[in-house]
Each structure stands twice: as structure tokens, then as C-alpha cells.
Amino acid sequence: EGEGEGEGEGEGDYTSTATLEEKVTKLGVGIDGGFKSSQDKFETISSYSIVILASDDQGSVSTVVELPFDETTKNDFPMNITASAESVIHHTGVATQQDLKAWELDDEKVASKYAESLEFVDNGVKISPNPKDWKCEKSGATENLWLNLSTGFIGGGRKNWDGSGGSNGALDYYLETGEKYPLVVKLGTITEDIETADCFSYAKDEDGPVKIPNLTELLQKRGIKVTNMKKTVKSTAELEVELNANYAFDAITEAGSKLVPVSGPGMQGLQNLGNSCYVNSIVQMLFSGVISELSSRYGVDAGEDVTSNSILKTIGPKQAPDDLLCQVTKLTSALTSGKFVPPTPREEVDDDNDATTMNPKYRLPPRMFKHLVGQGHVDFCTGQQQDAAQYLQYLLEKLDNAEAAGEREGRLVNTEQNTADGISRSTSLFAYKTMSRLVCSLDNKIKYSEKQPESILSLRVPMPDNDSSSDPPDVKRQKSEVSGDETKMETNEEKGNIPTVTFQSCLDAWSASHTIDGLRWSHLNDAASSATEQIRFVNFPRYLMVQIQRYELGPDWTPRKLEVNIDVPNKIDLNFLKTNGPQDGEDIAPEETTENDSEALVLSAPQINEGAIGQLMDMGFSLNGCKRALTAVGGSDAEAAMNWIFEHNSDPDFNDPIPEGGSNDRNSSGPAVDENIVSSLVENLGCFTSDQVRAALKECGGQADRAADWLFSHMDDLDGAIAMLHQKEAGPASNASSSSSPLSVEDGDGVYNLVGLVSHIGKNTGSGHYVAHLKKDGKWVIFNDEKVALSETPPICHAYLYLFQRVDSIGSPNTSY
């Protein structure tokens, strides 16, 4: 992955065994200078024929005649036949629209906005053309040197967080001179081809590689003639490619290993449609047989006809493309039947050979499934790479709605005799509830609140104290995704640079007591008081999906990937994290009067300060408008309320009375949003309105870091993206209520086995490449799009999503599915 942010990937199979000088000069697949994709190895020749078919009484079809159709013969056919054939040949179908043959992990460098008007200090400094004369003017270092284009100062590149890298002289100089001279170029990368020079901007609003269109002129002022310069050091991109070619790509995909291909029911690859590896990885984890309940409901037994699932018999052909139950069943049946697996594979798969045949009859492109699931979603309807965890959650929500509708229509029935509770939702397999224990800091009264069910346990990584977010401009430490056998993939020095955090530490951080400020307590007459909160499990689901938060917002609010290994055991015991509920002797706070106890403390209407109302009304605003503003910001902050008024005074209901209950949220559908988080993000981000932040938080389940990431990733058309979110919220009422019945949850002993992984290579979750590893019959199998093989070294310590199965459920599937 490296420095740039990718836009997706191609077919998933690529070669990397040849030397870098021969093949790889750019981080990508299927592009000039990148890794070869599988399609690069074949020349496609297309031919067309007009065929007349006949069928007999038994339904058998035979060919009567086949006539070639090409430039020389097409005029021999009737005009309407020719026109029809050409419309088919030239039609841009779904496959053509969705299939992308190349992917690239590099961002296209943009021209620095500081280049044209860059201040040049005429101080007489000239730069020697002899590399032996170059050294850092601070440390005397002679490697990794960067020339400040304004002053001629030569300094070392940034230090890594672990102390490696450059001397930091160039960056220190930029800071010491008042951040006036942001542009630098790496000495030794300057040649006659000025596009290959490494240029970097230290400016806070750029802080990355840039193009400098007037670089030649700036260098000439320092006595550097580019026509006389020779390349003496590797550029940033070359260093990244060299490391990634043998480290990042190979680690997750196990490229370079002699993998033994496998095929059969539940071990069928999926074609990459271009940026669809996140879809393929989640589909394999859910529907290829590891979760037996889902493969039982939507699949077929090994060797059975793929159309034999009863769900497919309840829908007509015209409705099938828009029916999620049908599309899930069709895809799952293809995976579990084994009908599309290729012939007996070769004994080994290496990087120069594909694990699958190119014969279309053995390829499964999940086009209709991907299109239907993403339809109407602001992100998943695009052809761009997306976050696999977000996709998993969205898919389960859509599937729940479809199952509820299917139950009402009689298409889905409970396979158990007792059907009083209706069918079990797919999400119920992963659903867990948590109990919040709040202790008021004023009087030590305790409140227990049971939260709504969740389907993904998201764990923060408690990084060691010596971690830093600084990255050098010349060569960033790679966000590597190393396989289990680190000794094969990295040097001892590299291993020492990456910290290891135990899975237990992540659990401890999640379950530890923490302080919440400003909660309002009914027994204190809605007075605000801080509290300590502790979270525990109410139940242990049949399958536990864990997301490791490997991606966080850095100090500059841009996403960065944590360089850390997670030590995850194959078996975990969570029984110590189960709630015991209220205990004898605890001083329990009085019950809340609001309907939703779990949200009452945060979402109850605040006490409005009469003095603040007076200040606002003195400025000419109506009483109702002032009440709305103060309600939105906590009740007493007149300045914050004024900012709210400036954003909302044109709202059609601004002067209307506030509805009973104090709700000031006109978009009451969807999850509630913590206004404290809204205010914090608006203040810290500085470039988004509260309405924009509120919409992002609703879309991202209230998580601040994901909401900020969502906002920045949609800045090109933020208004359009938010409009699509509002359109989705205002959809048909049937969609909103279709899964309104309470989600049932399972419970059992809290001991789990690890059965699946989804790993990611890339700068952030919206770029790069996803790969799944699943445990089949006690052996790990890699699912890298169409490549399916026994895994030698599953990247357990580098996964993004972990799937655990409760031990007491192994061999005892829930038969209601």
C-alpha cells in the first residue's frame, strides 16, 4: 500500500516474482509498470455467429445451423437481423460497466498551490552538482537529504516513530523559520525528466508528495541544471514498491508461497469486478459454509442443483433482479453446490500461474448481488473501494429487512415446529447486547442500562506510549499486513519496529471503566454530573464478529493506519466479561420516566436557561426559535445557540413550538445522535456544519472517527452525499418498519474458536485490497478473489475482522434457519 491511497483492485491474482527492474515500478495491478493481472497473460479474440436453435417436445435444444457473423458476412443477413446482432455486440452491459482491469494504490500527486508564488530568498546559496558535497546542515548526515526550494537549506528527512529514518533536519528547519518555506525536493532524484523528482510539501493543508510545475526554474536559481543531473538515490515510490513487492502484497495474499489449490463445495472463488474484493471477502465469510445456518437457509447441499432452494421458487423472473432473498440464495447456492468449481487443480499455485481457469463457465461474478445491495447507498452503489466492516453491517441490515418481508409474504418459514416467534433473522446469529453500569460521581448512585443489540464488536487498539503519528516525507514505514510466519516475510530489524498488542489488552480497553462528563440525572432534577461507566456482555452470540480499529484519525484529522501486530489466540474465553446485573447492597438510582432508558441520560431535553433566552430574544429572534436553539446545544450556552440559529433560522419550523418531549430533531428516524459529539466534531474539524456532522454520525452509527472519515471522503460532493442519506431515511415506510420486531439473541458459554479472518492491505479501509481466510475442516483456506488455496501462514495478527464461533455451538447448528 504505502504512501498513496488506492482506488481499488483488479482481478486479485498477479505476479511479483520477476525483478523490480523488469516489471514493477508502480504500486498497482494491471497498469503500466505495475504487477501483472491475470488478464495481461491472454489475448482475447472474439467471434460471433448467428445461430438457429430448435427444441423438441421434451424440451431439448439443438443447433439447426450456425452462420458466422463478421464484417464480410453481415450484409448477407436481413437488415433487422444485422441490426439486432450489432446492438447486442456493441451493448455496454453490466459486465462492461463494472469490470475494471486495473487498480492502483498510488494517489495521483497534485500540483502544490504554493509552487507558483513560492517565496525565493536570494541569499547567494548555490548547490554543488556533486552528490559528495551534499550533507544535512544540522546533523551532517549524507543520506536522505531534502533541499528547501525557498532558501537552499539542505536537511535530513523526518524521523520514524521508532527513531529510524532521517535526521529530521528539513522539517525542523521549516518549523524554525515560521513555516514560511514549505516545499522541498529530494536530492539525488532530480534528472532531466523532472516528473520523476521527489517533491514534498510540509504545509499543514498538503503535508504530502506534490508536483512542482516550476521546479526547473527554482532549481536553476540555485545553480542546478537538470540536464546535467543523474539519479543517485531511489525515490519514495521506488522504495515503497520495493518493500511492498516483497512485503505488503505478499504478506496478506501469501504470494510467493507454494500454495496448494483447493476446490469443491464451499471453496469456490469469486471474480473481482473491480474494487469488489470487500464484497467477495464478506460474502465468502457469510455464505460459503463457515456459518452453517446461513448456508443452510440460502444454499443447497453439495452436488445439488443450484435452483433447488425453495426460495428461488417463490419469485418470478421479472422480480428476481430486485429481490435480495433471491440474489443471496442464487449466490450462496453457487458457492455451496460445487457446480462451478474448475477441474482438478494443479498441485501447486505460484505467483506466475493462476489458481483458476479463465473459462467463463467456472467463474462466478457476483454482479447482480453487488448491484442490488449497493443500490441507493451513497458509497456501495459506486465502483470505488469501501470499508468491509461497514459493508457487512449494511448487508446484514438489508438482509434482515428482506427476511422480515419474506416472512410476511410466506416465502420464509421457520423450519422448526414451533413457529410462534417467527423466523430467526440472520443478524441474530451475531447479535449481542451489552449492559452499561453508570455510577454518579455526586452521590454514587448506580444505574444499569441494557443497550440495543449490536452485530460487530469494535475494539480499540491500546497502542504503546512511544507510538507517534509522524511519518517521513521520503519513505513512510509501511502499513504492512504480515502473515503468521513473520520470519519468512520480514527482517529482525523490521520485526522490532512494529509493536505487538495482545487481544486481551484490546478487550481490557473496551471493558475498562471510563468517565462520561455532563450526564443529566432525573433523581438530581436533571442536573448534570459526570459518571463512570463500565460495559459488560448480556449474552454471548453464536458467532462473534470482532473489528479491530486499525485505522484512526491522526492529529491532522486524516485517516492513518496503526502499525501494530495483534496477538490473537485461536480460542478465547469471555465469561469474565458477562454482566451480573444489579447486586445486593448497591444504591440504585430511581427509574427514568422516559421510554428509552438507555438513551435518557444523554437525550433528555435540557433545562433551558431563562437568561440565555433573554439574550437571544434581545437580538430579535422569536421565543420558539430561541428555545429550539438552546435545546439543541444543551440549554444554557448562548454563544453556541447563536451559531445554531445562524445555520437554522431559515428552517420552515424554526418558529414553531417544540414538540412535547423536547425533541428538536426533525429527522427523528434513524439512530439518535449525541449532540456533545456533534459539537466536538464541528469545533475540531472546523469546516463542516452541525447538520453535516449530524448526518455523518447517523450514517456511521454515532462513531466520531468513522463520521469524520466519512465527511472527508465525500468532500467532493458533500451536499449530494447527504441528500442521498436523507433520501434513504425518507424511503417507504414499509422499509423502515419491515424489521421493527425486536431482534432475538442467543446465549451460551462465552468460549469461542477463531474460524475466519478478513485482512486488508492499504492506507485506509477505502483503498487497497481485501482477502479472506476461513477455517474449513480444521485447515485454513485463503480466498483471494478467484484464488482459493490451502493457507500456509494465515495473517492472524494482521486481520481487520475476526470471526469467532461459540464452542458449545460447534456441531449443533440452529435448525430454525
CSV table of N, CA, C and O in Angstrom, one decimal, residues 161-260:
chain,number,residue,atom,x,y,z
A,161,TRP,N,8.7,7.0,13.9
A,161,TRP,CA,8.3,7.0,15.3
A,161,TRP,C,9.3,6.2,16.2
A,161,TRP,O,9.4,6.4,17.4
A,162,ASP,N,10.0,5.2,15.6
A,162,ASP,CA,10.9,4.4,16.4
A,162,ASP,C,12.3,4.9,16.4
A,162,ASP,O,13.2,4.3,16.9
A,163,GLY,N,12.5,6.1,15.8
A,163,GLY,CA,13.8,6.7,15.8
A,163,GLY,C,14.6,6.5,14.5
A,163,GLY,O,15.7,7.1,14.3
A,164,SER,N,14.1,5.6,13.7
A,164,SER,CA,14.8,5.3,12.4
A,164,SER,C,14.5,6.4,11.4
A,164,SER,O,13.7,7.4,11.7
A,165,GLY,N,15.0,6.3,10.2
A,165,GLY,CA,14.6,7.3,9.2
A,165,GLY,C,15.7,8.4,9.1
A,165,GLY,O,16.9,8.1,9.3
A,166,GLY,N,15.3,9.6,8.8
A,166,GLY,CA,16.3,10.7,8.6
A,166,GLY,C,16.6,11.4,9.9
A,166,GLY,O,16.2,11.0,11.0
A,167,SER,N,17.3,12.5,9.7
A,167,SER,CA,17.7,13.3,10.9
A,167,SER,C,16.7,14.4,11.3
A,167,SER,O,16.9,15.0,12.3
A,168,ASN,N,15.7,14.5,10.5
A,168,ASN,CA,14.6,15.5,10.8
A,168,ASN,C,15.0,16.9,10.5
A,168,ASN,O,14.3,17.9,10.9
A,169,GLY,N,16.2,17.1,9.9
A,169,GLY,CA,16.7,18.5,9.8
A,169,GLY,C,15.8,19.4,8.9
A,169,GLY,O,15.6,20.5,9.2
A,170,ALA,N,15.3,18.8,7.8
A,170,ALA,CA,14.5,19.6,6.8
A,170,ALA,C,13.2,20.1,7.5
A,170,ALA,O,12.8,21.2,7.3
A,171,LEU,N,12.5,19.2,8.2
A,171,LEU,CA,11.3,19.6,8.9
A,171,LEU,C,11.5,20.5,10.0
A,171,LEU,O,10.8,21.5,10.2
A,172,ASP,N,12.6,20.3,10.8
A,172,ASP,CA,12.9,21.2,11.9
A,172,ASP,C,13.2,22.6,11.4
A,172,ASP,O,12.7,23.6,11.9
A,173,TYR,N,13.9,22.7,10.2
A,173,TYR,CA,14.2,24.0,9.6
A,173,TYR,C,12.9,24.7,9.2
A,173,TYR,O,12.7,25.9,9.4
A,174,TYR,N,11.9,23.9,8.6
A,174,TYR,CA,10.7,24.5,8.2
A,174,TYR,C,9.9,25.1,9.4
A,174,TYR,O,9.4,26.2,9.4
A,175,LEU,N,9.9,24.4,10.5
A,175,LEU,CA,9.2,24.9,11.7
A,175,LEU,C,10.0,26.1,12.4
A,175,LEU,O,9.3,27.0,12.8
A,176,GLU,N,11.3,26.0,12.4
A,176,GLU,CA,12.1,27.1,13.0
A,176,GLU,C,12.0,28.4,12.2
A,176,GLU,O,12.1,29.5,12.8
A,177,THR,N,11.7,28.3,10.9
A,177,THR,CA,11.6,29.5,10.1
A,177,THR,C,10.1,30.0,10.0
A,177,THR,O,9.8,30.7,9.0
A,178,GLY,N,9.3,29.6,10.9
A,178,GLY,CA,7.9,30.1,11.0
A,178,GLY,C,7.0,29.5,9.9
A,178,GLY,O,6.0,30.1,9.6
A,179,GLU,N,7.3,28.3,9.5
A,179,GLU,CA,6.5,27.6,8.5
A,179,GLU,C,6.3,28.4,7.2
A,179,GLU,O,5.2,28.4,6.6
A,180,LYS,N,7.3,29.2,6.8
A,180,LYS,CA,7.2,30.1,5.6
A,180,LYS,C,7.6,29.4,4.4
A,180,LYS,O,7.2,29.8,3.3
A,181,TYR,N,8.4,28.4,4.4
A,181,TYR,CA,9.0,27.8,3.2
A,181,TYR,C,8.7,26.3,3.2
A,181,TYR,O,9.5,25.4,3.6
A,182,PRO,N,7.6,25.9,2.6
A,182,PRO,CA,7.1,24.5,2.8
A,182,PRO,C,7.6,23.5,1.8
A,182,PRO,O,7.5,22.3,2.0
A,183,LEU,N,8.1,23.9,0.6
A,183,LEU,CA,8.4,23.0,-0.5
A,183,LEU,C,9.9,22.5,-0.5
A,183,LEU,O,10.8,23.3,-0.4
A,184,VAL,N,10.0,21.2,-0.6
A,184,VAL,CA,11.4,20.6,-0.6
A,184,VAL,C,11.4,19.6,-1.8
A,184,VAL,O,10.4,19.0,-2.2
A,185,VAL,N,12.6,19.3,-2.2
A,185,VAL,CA,12.9,18.2,-3.2
A,185,VAL,C,14.0,17.3,-2.7
A,185,VAL,O,14.9,17.8,-2.1
A,186,LYS,N,13.9,16.0,-3.0
A,186,LYS,CA,14.9,15.1,-2.5
A,186,LYS,C,16.1,15.1,-3.5
A,186,LYS,O,15.9,14.8,-4.7
A,187,LEU,N,17.2,15.4,-2.9
A,187,LEU,CA,18.4,15.4,-3.7
A,187,LEU,C,18.8,14.0,-4.1
A,187,LEU,O,18.7,13.1,-3.3
A,188,GLY,N,19.2,13.9,-5.4
A,188,GLY,CA,19.5,12.6,-5.9
A,188,GLY,C,18.4,12.0,-6.7
A,188,GLY,O,18.6,11.0,-7.4
A,189,THR,N,17.2,12.6,-6.7
A,189,THR,CA,16.1,12.1,-7.6
A,189,THR,C,15.9,13.1,-8.7
A,189,THR,O,15.0,12.9,-9.5
A,190,ILE,N,16.7,14.2,-8.8
A,190,ILE,CA,16.5,15.2,-9.9
A,190,ILE,C,17.2,14.7,-11.1
A,190,ILE,O,18.4,14.4,-11.1
A,191,THR,N,16.5,14.6,-12.2
A,191,THR,CA,17.1,14.3,-13.5
A,191,THR,C,16.4,15.2,-14.6
A,191,THR,O,15.6,16.0,-14.3
A,192,GLU,N,16.8,14.9,-15.8
A,192,GLU,CA,16.2,15.7,-16.9
A,192,GLU,C,14.7,15.5,-17.0
A,192,GLU,O,14.0,16.4,-17.4
A,193,ASP,N,14.2,14.3,-16.6
A,193,ASP,CA,12.8,14.0,-16.6
A,193,ASP,C,12.3,14.5,-15.2
A,193,ASP,O,12.3,13.8,-14.2
A,194,ILE,N,11.9,15.8,-15.2
A,194,ILE,CA,11.6,16.4,-13.9
A,194,ILE,C,10.5,15.8,-13.2
A,194,ILE,O,10.3,16.0,-12.0
A,195,GLU,N,9.6,15.1,-13.9
A,195,GLU,CA,8.4,14.4,-13.3
A,195,GLU,C,8.8,13.4,-12.3
A,195,GLU,O,8.1,13.0,-11.4
A,196,THR,N,10.0,12.8,-12.4
A,196,THR,CA,10.5,11.8,-11.5
A,196,THR,C,11.1,12.3,-10.2
A,196,THR,O,11.3,11.5,-9.3
A,197,ALA,N,11.3,13.6,-10.1
A,197,ALA,CA,11.8,14.1,-8.9
A,197,ALA,C,10.9,14.0,-7.7
A,197,ALA,O,9.7,14.2,-7.9
A,198,ASP,N,11.4,13.7,-6.5
A,198,ASP,CA,10.6,13.6,-5.3
A,198,ASP,C,10.4,14.9,-4.7
A,198,ASP,O,11.3,15.5,-4.2
A,199,CYS,N,9.2,15.4,-4.7
A,199,CYS,CA,8.9,16.7,-4.2
A,199,CYS,C,7.8,16.5,-3.0
A,199,CYS,O,7.0,15.7,-3.1
A,200,PHE,N,8.0,17.4,-2.0
A,200,PHE,CA,7.1,17.2,-0.8
A,200,PHE,C,6.8,18.6,-0.3
A,200,PHE,O,7.5,19.5,-0.3
A,201,SER,N,5.5,18.7,0.3
A,201,SER,CA,5.1,19.9,0.9
A,201,SER,C,4.9,19.7,2.4
A,201,SER,O,4.1,18.8,2.8
A,202,TYR,N,5.5,20.5,3.2
A,202,TYR,CA,5.3,20.4,4.6
A,202,TYR,C,4.1,21.2,5.1
A,202,TYR,O,3.7,21.1,6.3
A,203,ALA,N,3.5,22.0,4.2
A,203,ALA,CA,2.3,22.8,4.6
A,203,ALA,C,1.2,21.9,5.2
A,203,ALA,O,1.0,20.8,4.7
A,204,LYS,N,0.6,22.4,6.3
A,204,LYS,CA,-0.3,21.5,7.0
A,204,LYS,C,-1.5,21.1,6.1
A,204,LYS,O,-2.1,20.0,6.3
A,205,ASP,N,-1.9,21.9,5.2
A,205,ASP,CA,-3.0,21.6,4.3
A,205,ASP,C,-2.7,20.8,3.1
A,205,ASP,O,-3.5,20.4,2.3
A,206,GLU,N,-1.4,20.4,3.0
A,206,GLU,CA,-0.9,19.5,2.0
A,206,GLU,C,-0.2,18.3,2.6
A,206,GLU,O,-0.6,17.2,2.4
A,207,ASP,N,0.9,18.5,3.3
A,207,ASP,CA,1.6,17.5,4.0
A,207,ASP,C,1.7,16.2,3.3
A,207,ASP,O,1.3,15.2,3.8
A,208,GLY,N,2.3,16.2,2.1
A,208,GLY,CA,2.5,15.0,1.4
A,208,GLY,C,3.2,15.3,0.1
A,208,GLY,O,3.6,16.4,-0.2
A,209,PRO,N,3.4,14.2,-0.7
A,209,PRO,CA,4.0,14.4,-2.0
A,209,PRO,C,3.2,15.3,-3.0
A,209,PRO,O,2.0,15.2,-3.0
A,210,VAL,N,3.9,16.1,-3.7
A,210,VAL,CA,3.3,17.1,-4.6
A,210,VAL,C,4.1,17.2,-5.9
A,210,VAL,O,5.2,16.7,-6.0
A,211,LYS,N,3.4,17.8,-6.9
A,211,LYS,CA,4.1,18.2,-8.1
A,211,LYS,C,4.4,19.7,-8.0
A,211,LYS,O,3.7,20.4,-7.4
A,212,ILE,N,5.6,20.0,-8.5
A,212,ILE,CA,6.0,21.4,-8.6
A,212,ILE,C,6.3,21.8,-10.0
A,212,ILE,O,7.4,21.5,-10.5
A,213,PRO,N,5.3,22.4,-10.7
A,213,PRO,CA,5.4,22.6,-12.1
A,213,PRO,C,6.6,23.5,-12.5
A,213,PRO,O,7.2,23.3,-13.6
A,214,ASN,N,7.0,24.4,-11.6
A,214,ASN,CA,8.1,25.3,-11.9
A,214,ASN,C,9.4,24.9,-11.3
A,214,ASN,O,10.3,25.7,-10.9
A,215,LEU,N,9.6,23.6,-11.0
A,215,LEU,CA,10.7,23.1,-10.3
A,215,LEU,C,12.0,23.4,-11.1
A,215,LEU,O,13.0,23.7,-10.5
A,216,THR,N,12.0,23.3,-12.4
A,216,THR,CA,13.2,23.5,-13.2
A,216,THR,C,13.7,25.0,-12.9
A,216,THR,O,14.9,25.2,-12.7
A,217,GLU,N,12.8,25.9,-13.0
A,217,GLU,CA,13.2,27.3,-12.7
A,217,GLU,C,13.7,27.5,-11.3
A,217,GLU,O,14.7,28.3,-11.1
A,218,LEU,N,13.1,26.9,-10.3
A,218,LEU,CA,13.5,27.1,-9.0
A,218,LEU,C,14.9,26.5,-8.7
A,218,LEU,O,15.8,27.1,-8.0
A,219,LEU,N,15.2,25.4,-9.4
A,219,LEU,CA,16.5,24.7,-9.3
A,219,LEU,C,17.6,25.5,-10.0
A,219,LEU,O,18.7,25.6,-9.5
A,220,GLN,N,17.2,26.1,-11.1
A,220,GLN,CA,18.2,26.9,-11.8
A,220,GLN,C,18.7,28.1,-11.0
A,220,GLN,O,19.9,28.5,-11.1
A,221,LYS,N,17.8,28.7,-10.1
A,221,LYS,CA,18.2,29.8,-9.3
A,221,LYS,C,19.2,29.4,-8.3
A,221,LYS,O,19.9,30.2,-7.7
A,222,ARG,N,19.3,28.0,-8.0
A,222,ARG,CA,20.3,27.5,-7.0
A,222,ARG,C,21.5,26.9,-7.8
A,222,ARG,O,22.3,26.2,-7.2
A,223,GLY,N,21.6,27.2,-9.1
A,223,GLY,CA,22.7,26.7,-9.8
A,223,GLY,C,22.6,25.2,-10.3
A,223,GLY,O,23.6,24.7,-10.7
A,224,ILE,N,21.4,24.6,-10.2
A,224,ILE,CA,21.3,23.2,-10.6
A,224,ILE,C,20.7,23.2,-12.0
A,224,ILE,O,19.6,23.7,-12.2
A,225,LYS,N,21.4,22.6,-12.9
A,225,LYS,CA,20.9,22.4,-14.3
A,225,LYS,C,20.5,21.0,-14.4
A,225,LYS,O,21.3,20.0,-14.3
A,226,VAL,N,19.2,20.8,-14.6
A,226,VAL,CA,18.6,19.5,-14.5
A,226,VAL,C,19.1,18.6,-15.6
A,226,VAL,O,19.2,17.3,-15.5
A,227,THR,N,19.5,19.2,-16.7
A,227,THR,CA,20.1,18.3,-17.9
A,227,THR,C,21.4,17.7,-17.5
A,227,THR,O,21.7,16.7,-18.1
A,228,ASN,N,22.1,18.2,-16.5
A,228,ASN,CA,23.3,17.6,-16.1
A,228,ASN,C,23.2,16.6,-14.9
A,228,ASN,O,24.2,16.0,-14.5
A,229,MET,N,22.0,16.5,-14.3
A,229,MET,CA,21.8,15.7,-13.1
A,229,MET,C,21.6,14.3,-13.4
A,229,MET,O,20.9,13.9,-14.4
A,230,LYS,N,22.1,13.4,-12.6
A,230,LYS,CA,21.9,12.0,-12.7
A,230,LYS,C,21.3,11.4,-11.4
A,230,LYS,O,21.5,12.0,-10.3
A,231,LYS,N,20.5,10.4,-11.6
A,231,LYS,CA,19.8,9.8,-10.4
A,231,LYS,C,20.8,9.0,-9.6
A,231,LYS,O,21.5,8.2,-10.1
A,232,THR,N,20.8,9.3,-8.3
A,232,THR,CA,21.8,8.6,-7.4
A,232,THR,C,21.1,7.9,-6.3
A,232,THR,O,21.7,7.1,-5.6
A,233,VAL,N,19.8,8.2,-6.0
A,233,VAL,CA,19.1,7.5,-4.9
A,233,VAL,C,17.7,7.1,-5.4
A,233,VAL,O,17.2,7.6,-6.4
A,234,LYS,N,17.1,6.2,-4.6
A,234,LYS,CA,15.8,5.8,-5.0
A,234,LYS,C,14.7,6.8,-4.5
A,234,LYS,O,14.9,7.4,-3.5
A,235,SER,N,13.7,6.9,-5.4
A,235,SER,CA,12.6,7.8,-5.0
A,235,SER,C,11.7,7.1,-3.9
A,235,SER,O,11.8,5.9,-3.7
A,236,THR,N,10.8,8.0,-3.4
A,236,THR,CA,9.9,7.4,-2.4
A,236,THR,C,9.1,6.3,-3.0
A,236,THR,O,8.9,5.2,-2.4
A,237,ALA,N,8.6,6.5,-4.2
A,237,ALA,CA,7.7,5.5,-4.8
A,237,ALA,C,8.5,4.2,-5.0
A,237,ALA,O,8.0,3.1,-4.8
A,238,GLU,N,9.7,4.3,-5.4
A,238,GLU,CA,10.6,3.1,-5.7
A,238,GLU,C,10.8,2.3,-4.4
A,238,GLU,O,10.8,1.1,-4.3
A,239,LEU,N,11.1,3.1,-3.3
A,239,LEU,CA,11.3,2.4,-2.0
A,239,LEU,C,10.1,1.7,-1.6
A,239,LEU,O,10.1,0.6,-1.0
A,240,GLU,N,8.9,2.4,-1.8
A,240,GLU,CA,7.7,1.7,-1.4
A,240,GLU,C,7.4,0.5,-2.2
A,240,GLU,O,7.0,-0.6,-1.7
A,241,VAL,N,7.6,0.6,-3.5
A,241,VAL,CA,7.3,-0.6,-4.4
A,241,VAL,C,8.2,-1.7,-4.0
A,241,VAL,O,7.8,-2.9,-3.9
A,242,GLU,N,9.5,-1.4,-3.7
A,242,GLU,CA,10.5,-2.5,-3.4
A,242,GLU,C,10.1,-3.2,-2.1
A,242,GLU,O,10.2,-4.4,-2.0
A,243,LEU,N,9.6,-2.4,-1.1
A,243,LEU,CA,9.2,-3.0,0.1
A,243,LEU,C,7.9,-3.8,-0.1
A,243,LEU,O,7.7,-4.9,0.4
A,244,ASN,N,6.9,-3.1,-0.7
A,244,ASN,CA,5.6,-3.7,-0.9
A,244,ASN,C,5.6,-5.0,-1.7
A,244,ASN,O,4.9,-5.9,-1.5
A,245,ALA,N,6.5,-5.0,-2.8
A,245,ALA,CA,6.5,-6.1,-3.7
A,245,ALA,C,6.9,-7.4,-2.9
A,245,ALA,O,6.5,-8.5,-3.3
A,246,ASN,N,7.7,-7.3,-1.9
A,246,ASN,CA,8.2,-8.5,-1.2
A,246,ASN,C,7.6,-8.6,0.2
A,246,ASN,O,7.9,-9.5,0.9
A,247,TYR,N,6.8,-7.6,0.6
A,247,TYR,CA,6.4,-7.5,2.0
A,247,TYR,C,4.9,-7.3,2.2
A,247,TYR,O,4.2,-8.2,2.6
A,248,ALA,N,4.3,-6.2,1.7
A,248,ALA,CA,2.9,-5.9,2.0
A,248,ALA,C,2.0,-6.7,1.2
A,248,ALA,O,1.1,-7.4,1.7
A,249,PHE,N,2.2,-6.7,-0.2
A,249,PHE,CA,1.3,-7.5,-1.0
A,249,PHE,C,1.4,-9.0,-0.7
A,249,PHE,O,0.4,-9.7,-0.5
A,250,ASP,N,2.6,-9.5,-0.6
A,250,ASP,CA,2.8,-10.9,-0.5
A,250,ASP,C,2.4,-11.4,0.9
A,250,ASP,O,2.0,-12.6,1.0
A,251,ALA,N,2.4,-10.5,1.9
A,251,ALA,CA,2.1,-11.0,3.2
A,251,ALA,C,0.7,-11.4,3.4
A,251,ALA,O,0.4,-12.5,3.8
A,252,ILE,N,-0.3,-10.6,3.0
A,252,ILE,CA,-1.7,-10.9,3.1
A,252,ILE,C,-2.1,-12.0,2.1
A,252,ILE,O,-2.8,-12.9,2.4
A,253,THR,N,-1.7,-11.8,0.9
A,253,THR,CA,-2.1,-12.7,-0.2
A,253,THR,C,-1.3,-14.0,-0.2
A,253,THR,O,-1.6,-14.9,-1.0
A,254,GLU,N,-0.3,-14.1,0.6
A,254,GLU,CA,0.6,-15.2,0.6
A,254,GLU,C,1.3,-15.5,-0.7
A,254,GLU,O,1.6,-16.6,-1.1
A,255,ALA,N,1.4,-14.4,-1.5
A,255,ALA,CA,2.1,-14.6,-2.8
A,255,ALA,C,3.6,-15.0,-2.5
A,255,ALA,O,4.2,-14.5,-1.5
A,256,GLY,N,4.1,-15.8,-3.3
A,256,GLY,CA,5.5,-16.3,-3.1
A,256,GLY,C,5.5,-17.6,-2.5
A,256,GLY,O,6.5,-18.4,-2.6
A,257,SER,N,4.4,-18.0,-1.8
A,257,SER,CA,4.3,-19.3,-1.2
A,257,SER,C,3.8,-20.3,-2.2
A,257,SER,O,3.1,-19.9,-3.1
A,258,LYS,N,4.2,-21.5,-2.1
A,258,LYS,CA,3.7,-22.6,-2.9
A,258,LYS,C,2.4,-23.1,-2.4
A,258,LYS,O,2.4,-24.1,-1.6
A,259,LEU,N,1.3,-22.4,-2.7
A,259,LEU,CA,0.0,-22.8,-2.1
A,259,LEU,C,-0.6,-23.9,-2.9
A,259,LEU,O,-0.6,-23.9,-4.1
A,260,VAL,N,-1.2,-24.8,-2.2
A,260,VAL,CA,-1.9,-25.9,-2.8
A,260,VAL,C,-3.4,-25.5,-3.1
A,260,VAL,O,-4.1,-25.3,-2.1
